[in-house]
Coordinates of C-alpha atoms in Angstrom, one line a residue:
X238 CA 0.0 0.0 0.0
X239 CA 1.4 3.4 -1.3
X240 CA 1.0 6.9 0.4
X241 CA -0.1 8.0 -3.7
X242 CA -2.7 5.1 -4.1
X243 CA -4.1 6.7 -0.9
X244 CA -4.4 9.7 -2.5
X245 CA -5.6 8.9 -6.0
X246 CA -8.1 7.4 -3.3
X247 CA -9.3 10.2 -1.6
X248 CA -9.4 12.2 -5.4
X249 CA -11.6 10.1 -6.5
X250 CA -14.2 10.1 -4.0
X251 CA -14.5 14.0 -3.7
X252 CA -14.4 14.7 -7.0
X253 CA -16.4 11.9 -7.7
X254 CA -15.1 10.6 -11.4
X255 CA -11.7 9.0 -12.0
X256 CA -11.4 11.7 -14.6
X257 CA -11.8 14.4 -12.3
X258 CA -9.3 12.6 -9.8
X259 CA -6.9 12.3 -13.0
X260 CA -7.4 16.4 -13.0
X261 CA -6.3 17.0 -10.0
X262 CA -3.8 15.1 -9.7
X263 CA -2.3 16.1 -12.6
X264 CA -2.0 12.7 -13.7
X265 CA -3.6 10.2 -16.6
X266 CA -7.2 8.8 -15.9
X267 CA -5.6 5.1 -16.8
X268 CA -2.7 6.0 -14.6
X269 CA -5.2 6.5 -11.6
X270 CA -7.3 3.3 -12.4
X271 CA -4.0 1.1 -12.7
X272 CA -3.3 2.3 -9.0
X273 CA -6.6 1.5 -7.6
X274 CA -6.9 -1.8 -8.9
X275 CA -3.4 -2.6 -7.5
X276 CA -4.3 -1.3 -4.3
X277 CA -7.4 -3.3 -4.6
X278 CA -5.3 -6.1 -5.4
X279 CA -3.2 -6.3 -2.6
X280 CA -6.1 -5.3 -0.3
X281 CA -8.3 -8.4 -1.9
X282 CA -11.2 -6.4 -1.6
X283 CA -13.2 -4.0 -4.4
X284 CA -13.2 -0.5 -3.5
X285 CA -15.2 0.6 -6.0
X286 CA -18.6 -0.3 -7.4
X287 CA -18.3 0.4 -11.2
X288 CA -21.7 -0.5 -12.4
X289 CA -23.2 3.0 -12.8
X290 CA -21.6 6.0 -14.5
X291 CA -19.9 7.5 -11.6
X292 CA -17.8 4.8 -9.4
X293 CA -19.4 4.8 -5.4
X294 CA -17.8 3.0 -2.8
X295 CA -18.5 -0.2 -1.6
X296 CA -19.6 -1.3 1.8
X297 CA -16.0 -2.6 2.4
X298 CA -14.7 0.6 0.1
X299 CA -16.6 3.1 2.6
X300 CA -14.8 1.5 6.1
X301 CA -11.4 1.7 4.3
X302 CA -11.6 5.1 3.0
X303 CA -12.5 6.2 6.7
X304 CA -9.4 5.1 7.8
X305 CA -7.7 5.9 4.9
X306 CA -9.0 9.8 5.1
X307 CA -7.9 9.6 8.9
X308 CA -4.3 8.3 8.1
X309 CA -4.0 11.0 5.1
X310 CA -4.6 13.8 7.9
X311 CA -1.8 12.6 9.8
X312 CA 0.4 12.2 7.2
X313 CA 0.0 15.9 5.9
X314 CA 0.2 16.5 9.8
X315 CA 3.5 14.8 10.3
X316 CA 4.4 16.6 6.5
X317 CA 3.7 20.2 8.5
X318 CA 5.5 20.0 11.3
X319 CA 8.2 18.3 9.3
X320 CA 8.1 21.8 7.4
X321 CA 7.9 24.2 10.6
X322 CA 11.1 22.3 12.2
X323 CA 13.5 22.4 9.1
X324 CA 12.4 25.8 8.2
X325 CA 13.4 29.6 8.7
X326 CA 11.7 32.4 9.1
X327 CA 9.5 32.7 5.6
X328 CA 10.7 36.1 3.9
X329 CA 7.4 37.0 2.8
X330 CA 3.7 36.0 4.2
X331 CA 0.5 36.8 2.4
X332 CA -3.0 37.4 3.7
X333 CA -6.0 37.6 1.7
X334 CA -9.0 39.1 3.6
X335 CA -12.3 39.9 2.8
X336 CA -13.2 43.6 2.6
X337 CA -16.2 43.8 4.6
X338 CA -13.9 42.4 7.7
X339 CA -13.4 44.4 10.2
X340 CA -9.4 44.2 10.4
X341 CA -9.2 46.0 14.1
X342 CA -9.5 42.8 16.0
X343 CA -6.7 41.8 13.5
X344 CA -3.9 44.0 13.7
X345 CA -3.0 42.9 17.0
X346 CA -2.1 39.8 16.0
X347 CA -0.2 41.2 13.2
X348 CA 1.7 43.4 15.6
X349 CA 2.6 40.8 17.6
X350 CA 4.0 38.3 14.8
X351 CA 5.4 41.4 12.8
X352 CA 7.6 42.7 16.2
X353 CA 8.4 39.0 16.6
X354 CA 9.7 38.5 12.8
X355 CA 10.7 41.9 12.1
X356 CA 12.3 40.3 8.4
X357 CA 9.2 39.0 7.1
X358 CA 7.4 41.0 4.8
X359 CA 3.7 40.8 6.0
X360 CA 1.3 41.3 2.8
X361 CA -2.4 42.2 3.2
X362 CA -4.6 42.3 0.5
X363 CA -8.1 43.1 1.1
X364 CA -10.4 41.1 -1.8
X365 CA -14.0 41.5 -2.6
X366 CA -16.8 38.2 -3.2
X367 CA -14.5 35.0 -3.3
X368 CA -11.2 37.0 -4.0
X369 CA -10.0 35.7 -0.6
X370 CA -10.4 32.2 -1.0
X371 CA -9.1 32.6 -4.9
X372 CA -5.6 33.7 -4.0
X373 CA -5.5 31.4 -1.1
X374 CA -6.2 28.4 -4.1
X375 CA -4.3 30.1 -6.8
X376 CA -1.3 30.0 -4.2
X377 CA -1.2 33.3 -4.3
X378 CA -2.1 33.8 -0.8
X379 CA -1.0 31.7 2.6
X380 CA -4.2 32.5 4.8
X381 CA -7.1 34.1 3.4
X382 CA -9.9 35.6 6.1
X383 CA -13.2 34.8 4.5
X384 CA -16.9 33.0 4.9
X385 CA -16.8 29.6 3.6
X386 CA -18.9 30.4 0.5
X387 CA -17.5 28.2 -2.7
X388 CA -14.6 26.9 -0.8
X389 CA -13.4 23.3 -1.4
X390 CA -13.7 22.2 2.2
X391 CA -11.6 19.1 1.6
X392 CA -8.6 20.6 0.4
X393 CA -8.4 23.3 3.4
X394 CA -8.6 23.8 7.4
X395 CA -11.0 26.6 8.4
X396 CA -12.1 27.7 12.1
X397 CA -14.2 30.5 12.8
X398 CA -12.8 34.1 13.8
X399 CA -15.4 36.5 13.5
X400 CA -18.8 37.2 12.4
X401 CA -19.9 40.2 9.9
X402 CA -23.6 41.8 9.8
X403 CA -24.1 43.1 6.5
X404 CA -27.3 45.4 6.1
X405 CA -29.0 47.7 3.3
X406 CA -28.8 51.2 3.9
X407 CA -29.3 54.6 2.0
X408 CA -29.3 58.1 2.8
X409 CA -32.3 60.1 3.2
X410 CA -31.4 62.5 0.5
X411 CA -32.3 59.8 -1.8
X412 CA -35.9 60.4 -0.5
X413 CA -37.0 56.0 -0.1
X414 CA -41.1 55.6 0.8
X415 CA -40.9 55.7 4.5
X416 CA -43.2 53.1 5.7
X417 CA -42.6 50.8 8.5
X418 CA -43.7 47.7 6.6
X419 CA -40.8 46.3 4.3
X420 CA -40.3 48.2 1.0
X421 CA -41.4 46.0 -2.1
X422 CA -38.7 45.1 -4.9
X423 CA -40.8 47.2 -7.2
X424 CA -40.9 50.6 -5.2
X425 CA -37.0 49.8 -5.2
X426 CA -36.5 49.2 -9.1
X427 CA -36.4 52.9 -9.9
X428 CA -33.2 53.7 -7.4
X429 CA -29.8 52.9 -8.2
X430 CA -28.6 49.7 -6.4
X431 CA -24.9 50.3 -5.9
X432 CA -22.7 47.2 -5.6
X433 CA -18.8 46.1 -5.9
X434 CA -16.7 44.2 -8.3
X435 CA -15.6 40.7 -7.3
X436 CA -11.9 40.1 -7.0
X437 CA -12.1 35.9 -7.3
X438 CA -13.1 36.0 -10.9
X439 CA -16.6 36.1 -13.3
X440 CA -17.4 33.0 -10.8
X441 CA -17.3 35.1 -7.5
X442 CA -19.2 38.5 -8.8
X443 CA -22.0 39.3 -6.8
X444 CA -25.2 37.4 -7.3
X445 CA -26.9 36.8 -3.9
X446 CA -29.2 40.3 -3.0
X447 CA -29.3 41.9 -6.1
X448 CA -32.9 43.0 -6.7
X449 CA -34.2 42.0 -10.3
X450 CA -35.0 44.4 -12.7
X451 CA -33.4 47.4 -10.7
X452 CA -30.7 50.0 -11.8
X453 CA -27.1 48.8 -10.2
X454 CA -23.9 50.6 -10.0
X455 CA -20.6 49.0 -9.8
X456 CA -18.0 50.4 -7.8
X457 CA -14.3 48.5 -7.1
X458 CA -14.2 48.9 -3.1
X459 CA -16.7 49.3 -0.3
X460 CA -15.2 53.3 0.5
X461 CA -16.0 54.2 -2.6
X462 CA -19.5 52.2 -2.3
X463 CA -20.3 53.9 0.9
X464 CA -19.6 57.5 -0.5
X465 CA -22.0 57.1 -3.5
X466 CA -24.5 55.9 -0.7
X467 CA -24.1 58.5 1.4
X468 CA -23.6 61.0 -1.6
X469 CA -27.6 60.1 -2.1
X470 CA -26.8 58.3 -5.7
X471 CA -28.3 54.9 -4.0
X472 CA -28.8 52.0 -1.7
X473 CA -26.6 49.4 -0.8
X474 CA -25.9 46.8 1.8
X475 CA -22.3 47.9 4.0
X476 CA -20.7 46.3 7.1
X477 CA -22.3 47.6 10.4
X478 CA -18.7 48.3 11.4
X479 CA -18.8 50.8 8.3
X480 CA -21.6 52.5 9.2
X481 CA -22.5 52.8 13.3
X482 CA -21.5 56.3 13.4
X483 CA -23.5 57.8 10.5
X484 CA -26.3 55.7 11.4
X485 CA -26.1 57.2 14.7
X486 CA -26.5 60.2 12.9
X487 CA -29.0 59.4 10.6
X488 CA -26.8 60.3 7.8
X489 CA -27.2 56.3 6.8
X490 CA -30.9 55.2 7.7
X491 CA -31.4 51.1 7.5
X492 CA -33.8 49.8 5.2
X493 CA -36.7 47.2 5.3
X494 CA -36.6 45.3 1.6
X495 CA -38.3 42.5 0.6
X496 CA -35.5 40.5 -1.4
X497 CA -32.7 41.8 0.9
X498 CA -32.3 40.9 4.2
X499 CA -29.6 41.6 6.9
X500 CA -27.0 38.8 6.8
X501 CA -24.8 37.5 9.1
X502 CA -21.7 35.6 7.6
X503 CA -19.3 33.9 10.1
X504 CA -15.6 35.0 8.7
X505 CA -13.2 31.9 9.4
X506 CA -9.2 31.6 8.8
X507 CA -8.7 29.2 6.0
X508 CA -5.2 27.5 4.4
X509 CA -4.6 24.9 2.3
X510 CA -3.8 21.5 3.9
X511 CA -1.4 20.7 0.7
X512 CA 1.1 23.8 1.7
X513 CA 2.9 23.0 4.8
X514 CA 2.9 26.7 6.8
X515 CA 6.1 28.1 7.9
X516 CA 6.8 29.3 11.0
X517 CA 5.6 33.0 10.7
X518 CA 2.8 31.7 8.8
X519 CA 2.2 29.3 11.9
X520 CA 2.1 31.5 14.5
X521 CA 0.3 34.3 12.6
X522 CA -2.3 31.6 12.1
X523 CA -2.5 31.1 15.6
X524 CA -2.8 34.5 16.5
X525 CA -5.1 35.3 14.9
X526 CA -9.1 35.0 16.8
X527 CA -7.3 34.7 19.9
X528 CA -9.1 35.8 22.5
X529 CA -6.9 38.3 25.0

């Protein structure tokens, strides 16, 4: 039994084809059969039921593929810390985080890993839609700061730092029906609805909240969003971190809109379990949603 036959293993059940296990391998769809019927071989059991279109584990396939996923975790495990203890100080760490992240809670833990590694370059990069998770996958990124929206959960580890409330807002110069009862989508159509460009690609631009048939504005950042809001040139949902103080003021009044409610998006710290961190990256990592 070989640590790759393992692998081609664990390809093919989340991706679900041998052809999309070939993929991401990176290797030839008869190069990843060959290996699974030797490894079935030497097992003396099937693996894989190969009566239907898309191969599904058998009963015995299903018991071995627990271990074998449980085995795989320790391997890239041992394969980190292998990393951490024959490595130096990385020159250069980079963090993709999601604009409408509040970074204050984070900067401490930047301060404290920066003072401690005073020759690593610390890069932060602040990415709209699925930006984050797009450098952290293109390997552009070491840790990316992000919900867990359209993020291959087998292929990373992710635990929760912080939690976002995003809510429509507009200013009263641009004159909405004031009503207590929610505001329909087709009172709404006739006012701009401003929004910002994704960073992650076509894939990642926003499509969740946008009301149909409305007028829409893109801008490329949220500060730029939030002055053509409170400029009166239209509505648009904005971190409540962006906004306490002018809606304090009333200069930003919350709205009630069918088709748009406030959401709450749990931010987590994400890497890639194929990319053993080094040690800045390490302890940044664990830094970071540490409670004081």
């Amino acid at each position: 039994m070989k640590h790759d036959q393992l692998i081609a293993l664990e390809a093919i059940v989340s991706t679900g084809t041998f052809r999309g296990a070939a993929e991401r391998l990176n290797k030839s769809q008869s190069a990843i059969s060959h290996s699974i019927r030797l490894l079935e071989g030497e097992l003396e059991i099937e693996l894989f039921s190969r009566a239907a279109y898309r191969p599904s584990l058998t009963p015995a396939g299903e018991t071995f593929y627990r271990e074998a996923s449980r085995v795989l975790h320790q391997m890239r495990d041992l394969k980190s810390t292998a990393a951490r203890l024959r490595a130096r100080e990385e020159p250069e760490i980079r963090l993709a985080v999601t604009a409408t992240m509040d970074i204050d809670p984070l900067l401490s833990a930047l301060a404290t890993v920066g003072n401690q590694h005073p020759a690593t370059h610390i890069r932060l990069g602040m990415e709209m839609m699925g930006g984050p998770v797009a450098r952290l996958m293109e390997g552009k990124a070491d840790l990316a700061l992000a919900s867990l929206d359209g993020v291959p959960l087998d292929e990373v580890e992710a635990e929760p730092v912080a939690e976002v409330t995003i809510r429509p807002v507009a200013s009263p110069n641009l004159k909405l029906p004031s009503s207590k009862r929610a505001i329909s989508v087709a009172e709404m159509q006739g006012y701009v609805q401003v929004v910002t460009a994704g960073t992650g690609g076509a894939t990642h631009e926003q499509s969740r909240d946008l009301l149909p048939g409305g007028r829409k504005w893109t801008v490329s950042d949220l500060s730029a969003k939030k002055k053509v809001i409170l400029a009166g040139l239209g509505w648009g949902g904005l971190p409540d971190h962006m906004t306490g103080k002018e809606r304090d003021t009333a200069d930003l009044l919350p709205l009630n809109l069918e088709g748009f409610p406030i959401r709450h998006t749990v931010i987590f710290k994400i890497r890639r379990r194929d990319h053993p961190a080094g040690i800045v990256a390490s302890e940044l990592w664990d830094k970071i949603g540490e409670r004081p």
